[in-house]
Short mmCIF file of C-alpha atoms in Angstrom, two decimals:
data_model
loop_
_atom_site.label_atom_id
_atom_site.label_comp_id
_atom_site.label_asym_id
_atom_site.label_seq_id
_atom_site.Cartn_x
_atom_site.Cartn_y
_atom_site.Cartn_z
CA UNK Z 1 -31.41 -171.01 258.69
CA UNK Z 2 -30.33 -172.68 255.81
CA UNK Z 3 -27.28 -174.96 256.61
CA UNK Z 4 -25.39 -174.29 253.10
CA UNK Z 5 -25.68 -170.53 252.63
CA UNK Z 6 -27.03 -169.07 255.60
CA UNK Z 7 -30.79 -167.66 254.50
CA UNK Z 8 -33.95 -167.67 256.44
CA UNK Z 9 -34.50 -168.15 260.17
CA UNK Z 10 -31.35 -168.79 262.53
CA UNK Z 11 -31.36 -171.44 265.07
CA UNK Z 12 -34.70 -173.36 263.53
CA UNK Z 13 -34.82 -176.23 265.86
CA UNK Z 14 -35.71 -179.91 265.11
CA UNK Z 15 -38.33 -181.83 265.85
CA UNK Z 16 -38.27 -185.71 267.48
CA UNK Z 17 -42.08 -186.90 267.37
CA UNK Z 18 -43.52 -190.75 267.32
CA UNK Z 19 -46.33 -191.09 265.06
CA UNK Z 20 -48.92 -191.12 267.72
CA UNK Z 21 -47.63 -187.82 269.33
CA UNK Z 22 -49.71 -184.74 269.27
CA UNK Z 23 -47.15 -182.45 271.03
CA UNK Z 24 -44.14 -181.45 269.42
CA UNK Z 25 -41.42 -180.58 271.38
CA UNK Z 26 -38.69 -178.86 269.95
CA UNK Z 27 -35.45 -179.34 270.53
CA UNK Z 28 -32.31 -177.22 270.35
CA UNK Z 29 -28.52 -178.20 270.22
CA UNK Z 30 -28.13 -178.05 274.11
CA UNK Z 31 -24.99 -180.07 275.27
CA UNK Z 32 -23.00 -178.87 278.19
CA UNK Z 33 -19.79 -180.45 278.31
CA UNK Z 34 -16.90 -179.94 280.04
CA UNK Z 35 -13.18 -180.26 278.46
CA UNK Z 36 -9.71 -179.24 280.34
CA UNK Z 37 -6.98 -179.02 277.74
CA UNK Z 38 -3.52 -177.06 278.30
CA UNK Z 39 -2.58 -174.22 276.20
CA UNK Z 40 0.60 -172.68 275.55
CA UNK Z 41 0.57 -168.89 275.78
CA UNK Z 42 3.54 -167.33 274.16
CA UNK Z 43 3.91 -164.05 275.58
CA UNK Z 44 5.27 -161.59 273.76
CA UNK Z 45 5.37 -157.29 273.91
CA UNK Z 46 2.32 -157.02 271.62
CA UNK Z 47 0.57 -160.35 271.17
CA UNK Z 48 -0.27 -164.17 272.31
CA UNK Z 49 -1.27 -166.95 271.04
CA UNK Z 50 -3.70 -169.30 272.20
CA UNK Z 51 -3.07 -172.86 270.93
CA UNK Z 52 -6.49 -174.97 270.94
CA UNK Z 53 -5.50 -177.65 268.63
CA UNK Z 54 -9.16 -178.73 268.29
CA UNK Z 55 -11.40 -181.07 266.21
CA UNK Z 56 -13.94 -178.64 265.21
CA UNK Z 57 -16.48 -181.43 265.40
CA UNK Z 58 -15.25 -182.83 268.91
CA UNK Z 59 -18.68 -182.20 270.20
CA UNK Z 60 -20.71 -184.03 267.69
CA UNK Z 61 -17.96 -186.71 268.48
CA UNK Z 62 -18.05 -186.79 272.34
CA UNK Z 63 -22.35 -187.44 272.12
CA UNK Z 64 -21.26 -189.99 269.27
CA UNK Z 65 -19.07 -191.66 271.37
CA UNK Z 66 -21.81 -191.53 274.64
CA UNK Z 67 -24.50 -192.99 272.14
CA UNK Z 68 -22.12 -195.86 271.71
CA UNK Z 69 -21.42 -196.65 275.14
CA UNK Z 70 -24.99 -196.79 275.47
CA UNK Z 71 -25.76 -199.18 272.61
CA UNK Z 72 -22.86 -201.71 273.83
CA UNK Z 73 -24.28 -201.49 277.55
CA UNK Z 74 -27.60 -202.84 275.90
CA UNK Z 75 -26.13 -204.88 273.29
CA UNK Z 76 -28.41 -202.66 270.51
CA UNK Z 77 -26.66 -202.78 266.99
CA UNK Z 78 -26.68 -199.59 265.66
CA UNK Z 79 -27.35 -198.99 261.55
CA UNK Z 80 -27.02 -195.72 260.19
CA UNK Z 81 -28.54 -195.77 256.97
CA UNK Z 82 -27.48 -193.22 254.23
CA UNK Z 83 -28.46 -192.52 250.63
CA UNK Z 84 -29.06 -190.40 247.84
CA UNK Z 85 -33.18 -189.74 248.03
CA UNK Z 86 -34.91 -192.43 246.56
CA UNK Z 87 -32.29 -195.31 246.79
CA UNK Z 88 -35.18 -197.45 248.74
CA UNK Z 89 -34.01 -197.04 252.34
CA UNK Z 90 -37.60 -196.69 253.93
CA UNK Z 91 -38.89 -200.04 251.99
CA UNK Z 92 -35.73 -201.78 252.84
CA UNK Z 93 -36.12 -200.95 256.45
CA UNK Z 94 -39.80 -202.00 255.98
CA UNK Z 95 -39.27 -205.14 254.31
CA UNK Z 96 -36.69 -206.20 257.22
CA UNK Z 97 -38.71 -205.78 260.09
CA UNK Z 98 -41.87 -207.49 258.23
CA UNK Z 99 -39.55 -210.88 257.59
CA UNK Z 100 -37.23 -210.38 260.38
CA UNK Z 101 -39.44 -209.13 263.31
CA UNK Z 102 -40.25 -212.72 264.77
CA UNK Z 103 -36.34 -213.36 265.64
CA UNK Z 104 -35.22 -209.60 266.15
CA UNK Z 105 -36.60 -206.54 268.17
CA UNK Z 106 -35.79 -203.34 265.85
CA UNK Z 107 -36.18 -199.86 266.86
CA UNK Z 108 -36.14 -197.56 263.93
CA UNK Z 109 -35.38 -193.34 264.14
CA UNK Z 110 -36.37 -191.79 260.93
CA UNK Z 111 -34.44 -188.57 259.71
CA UNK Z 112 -35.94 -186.13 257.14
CA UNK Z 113 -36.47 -182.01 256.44
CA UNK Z 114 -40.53 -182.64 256.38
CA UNK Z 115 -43.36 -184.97 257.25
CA UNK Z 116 -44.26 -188.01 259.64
CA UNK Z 117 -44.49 -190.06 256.23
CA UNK Z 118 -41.79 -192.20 256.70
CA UNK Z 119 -42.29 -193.39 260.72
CA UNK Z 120 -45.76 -193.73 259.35
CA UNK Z 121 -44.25 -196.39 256.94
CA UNK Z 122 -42.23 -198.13 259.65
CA UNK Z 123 -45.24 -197.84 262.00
CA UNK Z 124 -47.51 -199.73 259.97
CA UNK Z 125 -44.36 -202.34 259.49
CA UNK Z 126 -44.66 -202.99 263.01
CA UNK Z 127 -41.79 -201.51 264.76
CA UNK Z 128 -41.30 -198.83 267.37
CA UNK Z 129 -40.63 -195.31 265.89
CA UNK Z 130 -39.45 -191.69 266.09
CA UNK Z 131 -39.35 -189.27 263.24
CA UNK Z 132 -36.80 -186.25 263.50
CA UNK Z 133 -37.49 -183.61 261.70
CA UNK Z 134 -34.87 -181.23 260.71
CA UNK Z 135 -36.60 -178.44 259.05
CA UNK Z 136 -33.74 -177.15 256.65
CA UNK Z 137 -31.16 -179.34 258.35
CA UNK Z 138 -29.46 -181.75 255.86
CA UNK Z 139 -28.31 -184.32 257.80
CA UNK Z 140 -29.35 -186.42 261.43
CA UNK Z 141 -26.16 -185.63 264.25
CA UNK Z 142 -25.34 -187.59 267.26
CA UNK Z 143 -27.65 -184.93 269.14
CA UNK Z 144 -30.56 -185.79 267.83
CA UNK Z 145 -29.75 -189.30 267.97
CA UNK Z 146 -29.25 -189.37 272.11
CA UNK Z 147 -32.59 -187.48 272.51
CA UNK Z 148 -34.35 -189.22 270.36
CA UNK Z 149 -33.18 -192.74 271.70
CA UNK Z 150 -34.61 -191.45 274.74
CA UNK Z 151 -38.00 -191.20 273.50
CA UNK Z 152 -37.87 -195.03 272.11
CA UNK Z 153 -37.09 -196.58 274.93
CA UNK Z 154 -34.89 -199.21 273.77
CA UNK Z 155 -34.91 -202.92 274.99
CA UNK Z 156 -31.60 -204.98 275.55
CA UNK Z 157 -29.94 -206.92 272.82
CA UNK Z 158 -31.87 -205.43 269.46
CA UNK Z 159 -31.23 -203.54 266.64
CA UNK Z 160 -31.99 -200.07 266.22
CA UNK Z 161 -32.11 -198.38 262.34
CA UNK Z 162 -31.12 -195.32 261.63
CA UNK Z 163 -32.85 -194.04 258.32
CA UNK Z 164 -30.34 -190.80 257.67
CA UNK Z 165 -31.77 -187.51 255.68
CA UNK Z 166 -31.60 -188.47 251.92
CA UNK Z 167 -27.87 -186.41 251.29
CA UNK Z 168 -24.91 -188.26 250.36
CA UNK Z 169 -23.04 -185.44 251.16
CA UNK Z 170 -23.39 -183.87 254.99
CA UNK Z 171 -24.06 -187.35 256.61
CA UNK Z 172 -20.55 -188.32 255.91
CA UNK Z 173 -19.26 -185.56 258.27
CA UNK Z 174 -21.23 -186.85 261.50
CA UNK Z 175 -20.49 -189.71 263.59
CA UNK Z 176 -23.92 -190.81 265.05
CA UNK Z 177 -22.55 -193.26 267.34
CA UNK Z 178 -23.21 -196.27 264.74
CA UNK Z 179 -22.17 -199.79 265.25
CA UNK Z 180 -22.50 -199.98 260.83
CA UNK Z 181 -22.48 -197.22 258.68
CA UNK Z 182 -24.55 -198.64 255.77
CA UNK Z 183 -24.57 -196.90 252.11
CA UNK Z 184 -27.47 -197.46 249.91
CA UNK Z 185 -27.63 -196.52 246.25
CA UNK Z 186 -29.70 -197.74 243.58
CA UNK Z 187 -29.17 -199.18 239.70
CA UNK Z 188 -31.03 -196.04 238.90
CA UNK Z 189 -28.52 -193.61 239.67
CA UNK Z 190 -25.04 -194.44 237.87
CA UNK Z 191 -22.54 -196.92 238.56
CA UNK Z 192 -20.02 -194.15 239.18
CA UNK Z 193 -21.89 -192.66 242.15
CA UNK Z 194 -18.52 -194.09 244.49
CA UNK Z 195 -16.36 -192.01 242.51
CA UNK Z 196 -18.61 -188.88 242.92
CA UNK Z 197 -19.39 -189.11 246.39
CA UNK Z 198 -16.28 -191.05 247.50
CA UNK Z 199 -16.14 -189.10 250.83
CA UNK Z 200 -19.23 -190.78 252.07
CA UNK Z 201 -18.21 -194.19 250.54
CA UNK Z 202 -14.87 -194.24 252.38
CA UNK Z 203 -16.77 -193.79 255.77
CA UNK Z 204 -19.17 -196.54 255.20
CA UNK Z 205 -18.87 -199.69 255.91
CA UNK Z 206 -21.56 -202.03 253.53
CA UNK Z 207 -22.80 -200.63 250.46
CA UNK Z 208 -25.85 -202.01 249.25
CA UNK Z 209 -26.75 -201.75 245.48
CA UNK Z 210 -30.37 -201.89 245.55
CA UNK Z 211 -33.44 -202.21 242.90
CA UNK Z 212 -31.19 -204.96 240.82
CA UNK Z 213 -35.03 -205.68 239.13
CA UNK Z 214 -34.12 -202.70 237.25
CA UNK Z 215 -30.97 -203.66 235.25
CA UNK Z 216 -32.77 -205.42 232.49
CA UNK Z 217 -33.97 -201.30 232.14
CA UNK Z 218 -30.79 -199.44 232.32
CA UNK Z 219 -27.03 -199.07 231.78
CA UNK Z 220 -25.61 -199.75 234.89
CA UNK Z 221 -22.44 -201.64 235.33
CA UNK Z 222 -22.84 -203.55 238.38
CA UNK Z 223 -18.97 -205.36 238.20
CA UNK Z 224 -17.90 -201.45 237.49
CA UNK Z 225 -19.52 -199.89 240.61
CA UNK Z 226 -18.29 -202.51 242.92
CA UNK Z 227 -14.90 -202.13 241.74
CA UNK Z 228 -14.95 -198.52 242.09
CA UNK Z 229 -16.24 -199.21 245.58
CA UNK Z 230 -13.64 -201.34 246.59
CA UNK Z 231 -10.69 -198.33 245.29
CA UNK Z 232 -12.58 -195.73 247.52
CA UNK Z 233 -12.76 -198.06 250.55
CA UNK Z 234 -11.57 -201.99 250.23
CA UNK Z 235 -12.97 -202.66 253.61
CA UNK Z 236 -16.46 -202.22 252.27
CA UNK Z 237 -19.22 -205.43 252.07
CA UNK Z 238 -20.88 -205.02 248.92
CA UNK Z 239 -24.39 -206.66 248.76
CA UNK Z 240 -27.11 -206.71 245.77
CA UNK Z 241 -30.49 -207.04 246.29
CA UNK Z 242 -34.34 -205.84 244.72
CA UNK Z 243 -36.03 -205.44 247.85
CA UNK Z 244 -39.17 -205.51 245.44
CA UNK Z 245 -38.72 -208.88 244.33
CA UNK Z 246 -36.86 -210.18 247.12
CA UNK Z 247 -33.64 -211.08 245.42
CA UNK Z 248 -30.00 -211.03 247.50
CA UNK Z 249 -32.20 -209.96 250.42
CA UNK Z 250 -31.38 -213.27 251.89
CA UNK Z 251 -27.30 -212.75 252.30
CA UNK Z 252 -28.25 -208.75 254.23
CA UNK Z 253 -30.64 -211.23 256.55
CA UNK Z 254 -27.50 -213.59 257.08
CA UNK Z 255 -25.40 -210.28 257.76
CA UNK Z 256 -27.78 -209.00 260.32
CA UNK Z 257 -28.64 -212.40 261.92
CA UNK Z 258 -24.94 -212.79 262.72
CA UNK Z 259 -24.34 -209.24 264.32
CA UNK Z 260 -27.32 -209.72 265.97
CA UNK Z 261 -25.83 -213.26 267.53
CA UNK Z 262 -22.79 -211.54 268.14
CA UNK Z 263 -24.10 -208.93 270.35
CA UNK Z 264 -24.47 -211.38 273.34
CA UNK F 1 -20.66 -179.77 252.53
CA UNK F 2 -22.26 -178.61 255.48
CA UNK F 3 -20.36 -175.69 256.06
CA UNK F 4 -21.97 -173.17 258.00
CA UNK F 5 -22.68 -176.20 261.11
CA UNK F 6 -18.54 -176.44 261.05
CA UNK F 7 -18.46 -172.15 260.81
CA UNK F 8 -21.20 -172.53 264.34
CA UNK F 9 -18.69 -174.90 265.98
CA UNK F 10 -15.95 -172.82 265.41
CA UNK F 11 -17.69 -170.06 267.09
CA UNK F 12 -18.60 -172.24 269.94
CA UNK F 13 -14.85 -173.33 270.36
CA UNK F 14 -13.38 -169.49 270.14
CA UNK F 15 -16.10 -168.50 272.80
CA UNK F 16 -15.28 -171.20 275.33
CA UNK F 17 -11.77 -170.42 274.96
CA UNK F 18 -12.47 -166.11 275.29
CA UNK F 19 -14.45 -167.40 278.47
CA UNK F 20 -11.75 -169.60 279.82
CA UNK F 21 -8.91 -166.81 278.93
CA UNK F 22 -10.93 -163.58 280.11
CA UNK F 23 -11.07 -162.32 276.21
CA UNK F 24 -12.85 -159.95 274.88
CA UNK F 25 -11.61 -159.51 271.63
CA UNK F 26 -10.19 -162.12 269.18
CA UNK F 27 -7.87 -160.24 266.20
CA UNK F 28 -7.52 -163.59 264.22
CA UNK F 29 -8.48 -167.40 264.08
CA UNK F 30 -6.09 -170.23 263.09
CA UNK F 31 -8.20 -173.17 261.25
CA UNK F 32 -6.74 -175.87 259.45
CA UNK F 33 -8.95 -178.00 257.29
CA UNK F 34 -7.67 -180.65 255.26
CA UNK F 35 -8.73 -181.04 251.39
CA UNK F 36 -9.99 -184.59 252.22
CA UNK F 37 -12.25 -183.21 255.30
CA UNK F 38 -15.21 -182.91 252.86
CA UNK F 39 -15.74 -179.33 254.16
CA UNK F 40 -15.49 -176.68 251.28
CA UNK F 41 -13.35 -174.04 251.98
CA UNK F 42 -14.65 -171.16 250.36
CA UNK F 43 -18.01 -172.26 251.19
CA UNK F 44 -16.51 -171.91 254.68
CA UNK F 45 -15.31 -168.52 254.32
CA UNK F 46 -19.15 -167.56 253.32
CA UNK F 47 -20.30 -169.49 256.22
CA UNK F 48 -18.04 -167.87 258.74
CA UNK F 49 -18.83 -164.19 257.32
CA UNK F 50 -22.54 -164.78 258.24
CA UNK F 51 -22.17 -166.93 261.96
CA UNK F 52 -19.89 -164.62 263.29
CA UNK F 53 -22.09 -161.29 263.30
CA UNK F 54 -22.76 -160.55 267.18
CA UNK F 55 -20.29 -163.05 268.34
CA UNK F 56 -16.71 -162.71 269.78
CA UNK F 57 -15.20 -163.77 266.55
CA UNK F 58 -17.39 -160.52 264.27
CA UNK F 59 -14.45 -158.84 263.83
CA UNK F 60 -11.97 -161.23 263.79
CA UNK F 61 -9.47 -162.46 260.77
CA UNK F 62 -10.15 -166.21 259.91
CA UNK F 63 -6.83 -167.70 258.31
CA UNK F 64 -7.49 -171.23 256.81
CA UNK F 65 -4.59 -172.97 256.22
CA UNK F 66 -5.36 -176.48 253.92
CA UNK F 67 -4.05 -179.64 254.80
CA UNK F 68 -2.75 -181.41 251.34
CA UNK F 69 -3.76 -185.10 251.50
CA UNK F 70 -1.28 -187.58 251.40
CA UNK F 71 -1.50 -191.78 251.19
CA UNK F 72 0.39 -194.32 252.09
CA UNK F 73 0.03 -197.19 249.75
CA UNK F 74 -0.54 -200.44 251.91
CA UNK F 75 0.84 -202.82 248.94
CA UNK F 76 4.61 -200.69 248.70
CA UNK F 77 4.85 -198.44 251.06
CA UNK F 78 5.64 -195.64 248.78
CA UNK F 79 3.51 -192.46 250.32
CA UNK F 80 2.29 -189.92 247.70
CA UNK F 81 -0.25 -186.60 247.49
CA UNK F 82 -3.57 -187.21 246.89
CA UNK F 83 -6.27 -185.04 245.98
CA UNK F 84 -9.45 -187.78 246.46
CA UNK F 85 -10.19 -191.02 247.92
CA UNK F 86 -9.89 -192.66 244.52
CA UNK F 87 -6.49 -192.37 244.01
CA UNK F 88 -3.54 -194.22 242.50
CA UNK F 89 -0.21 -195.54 244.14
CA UNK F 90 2.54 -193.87 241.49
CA UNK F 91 4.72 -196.48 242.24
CA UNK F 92 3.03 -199.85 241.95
CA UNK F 93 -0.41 -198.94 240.29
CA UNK F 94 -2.51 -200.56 243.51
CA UNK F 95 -5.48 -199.01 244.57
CA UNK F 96 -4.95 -200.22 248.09
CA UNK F 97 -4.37 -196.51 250.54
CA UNK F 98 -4.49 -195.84 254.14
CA UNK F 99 -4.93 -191.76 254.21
CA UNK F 100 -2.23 -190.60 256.80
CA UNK F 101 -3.25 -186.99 255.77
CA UNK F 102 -5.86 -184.64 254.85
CA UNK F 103 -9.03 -185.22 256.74
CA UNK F 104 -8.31 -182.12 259.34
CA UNK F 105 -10.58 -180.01 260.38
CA UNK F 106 -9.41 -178.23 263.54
CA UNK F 107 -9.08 -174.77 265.68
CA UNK F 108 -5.42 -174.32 265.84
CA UNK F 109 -5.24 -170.68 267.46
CA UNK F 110 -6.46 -167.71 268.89
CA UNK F 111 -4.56 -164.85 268.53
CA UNK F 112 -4.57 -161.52 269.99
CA UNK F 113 -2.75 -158.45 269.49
#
């Protein structure tokens, strides 16, 4: 069903396909898990209380954390991608393994409501792919993730990109198991989109302003956004780049070549 | 926010626990969620109304208790309420916080009667 207000059909399931795949298989949340925790029971005539004292989203965490043991036992750096729709995450992933695909091995999981489109894209780019599908889902979580880096078949020491569902909103929430959690956002949309969506901007960790091409076109206040940025979350590394024209593209290259070193 | 995915974990939670504790009834759930969680509360209440038909929690009284935010500014010290991440030490002006509370979002109790 919807994952905001509740209409339609409950419990649609996702879907985790390459682009070469004829049969869908369709997954459902299914993680057992097993968790010992004490409780207090205070006994009383008429009631008790059972304390829990639990992070609602332990499981999505638990998976997260798996997926990251994972990546470090095969020395993959993880990107989780996120964005606004539009921002120019597919052609930046695109663009990377097309310069970058003679000196690194990417993997790429693409995350949207609808369509092979996008692992399509990526596919054409070169690089191995799975597209989730989340039907009215609104966001990729750490259990679609492990299945679908099942499916990919990951060698050792590479990168693996993790193109989110366009939301800056829900991703925030979800821990995918990430080594990076990258946020994209283009000169198109405002230079106070930190301030508006400063939940998602405190959990990232880069922020790349993309489409810089554009500024001779419209009002956006580059030295403004940063700076509103760096309030939400001063840990943040800001880059600028058109991945049209190729411009700043060269300092996110120098960024990923040196994780990419560092993972040995 | 994604509200009724938190309102399906909940559920989860309170029915592990009614297994665990032989209950069949829940009279009221304990949540905390903190104003800097990024989860909605009202939108929550909503959510909850609609996940928890034909589960152990259908009848059952959710209490939300919010979590204020609070920062500790990392230039003075001084810590202060906040209501966002882009917020102001009082004291010294800096925009410079480490959130010490405020991002909750957690089962506290079960309670029966």
């Amino acid at each position: 069903m919807c994952d905001t207000c509740g209409c339609g059909q409950p419990d649609s399931p996702y879907t985790i396909k390459r682009p070469d795949e004829e049969i869908i298989s369709q997954e459902k949340d299914n993680y057992s898990h097993h968790h010992t925790h004490e409780h207090d029971d205070e006994y009383n005539h008429h009631s008790h209380k059972i304390v829990i004292e639990q992070d609602i989203l332990q499981k999505n965490n638990l998976i997260a954390e798996r997926n990251r043991g994972y990546f470090e036992a095969k020395n993959v750096l993880a990107l989780n991608l996120v964005s606004s729709p539009g921002s120019g995450k597919t052609c930046l992933i695109e663009r990377t393994i097309k310069d970058l695909s003679k000196e690194i091995n990417f993997f790429i999981i693409e995350g949207d409501q609808q369509t092979m489109l996008d692992a399509e894209r990526i596919q054409k780019a070169g690089a191995p792919v799975v597209q989730i599908n989340t039907g009215n889902g609104c966001h990729l979580d750490a259990d679609m993730i492990n299945k679908s880096i099942k499916k990919l078949e990951i060698v050792n020491h590479s990168v693996l990109i993790i193109e989110n569902v366009g939301n800056l909103v829900c991703p925030s929430l979800f821990d995918l198991g990430e080594s990076y959690r990258i946020v994209i956002i283009s000169v198109t949309e405002g230079d106070d989109k930190p301030l508006k969506y400063s939940t998602m901007f405190y959990s990232s960790n880069l922020c790349i302003i993309n489409k810089t091409d554009l500024l001779p076109h419209v009002d956006f206040d580059v030295k403004k956004c940063k700076e509103s940025a760096l309030r939400i979350n001063h840990h943040l590394q800001l880059f600028e780049m058109s991945v049209k024209n190729g411009e700043g593209l060269e300092n996110w290259y120098g960024w990923l070549r040196e994780q990419y070193k560092k993972l040995l | 926010m994604h509200e009724l995915s938190i309102a399906m974990n909940i559920i989860d939670i309170a029915s592990e626990e009614a297994k665990v504790n032989n209950l069949s009834v829940i009279d009221e759930i304990e949540i905390e969620i903190g104003t800097l969680s990024g989860v909605e509360i009202d939108a929550l209440k909503f959510a909850m109304e609609i996940a928890t038909k034909k589960t152990i929690l259908e009848n059952s009284k959710t209490i939300i208790t919010e979590i204020p935010g609070q920062a500790r500014c990392l230039i003075c010290s001084k810590e202060f309420v906040i209501d966002s991440f882009f917020a102001q030490c009082p004291e010294c002006k800096q925009f410079n916080l480490q959130i010490i509370q405020g991002q909750e979002l957690r089962v506290k109790s079960l309670n029966v009667y």
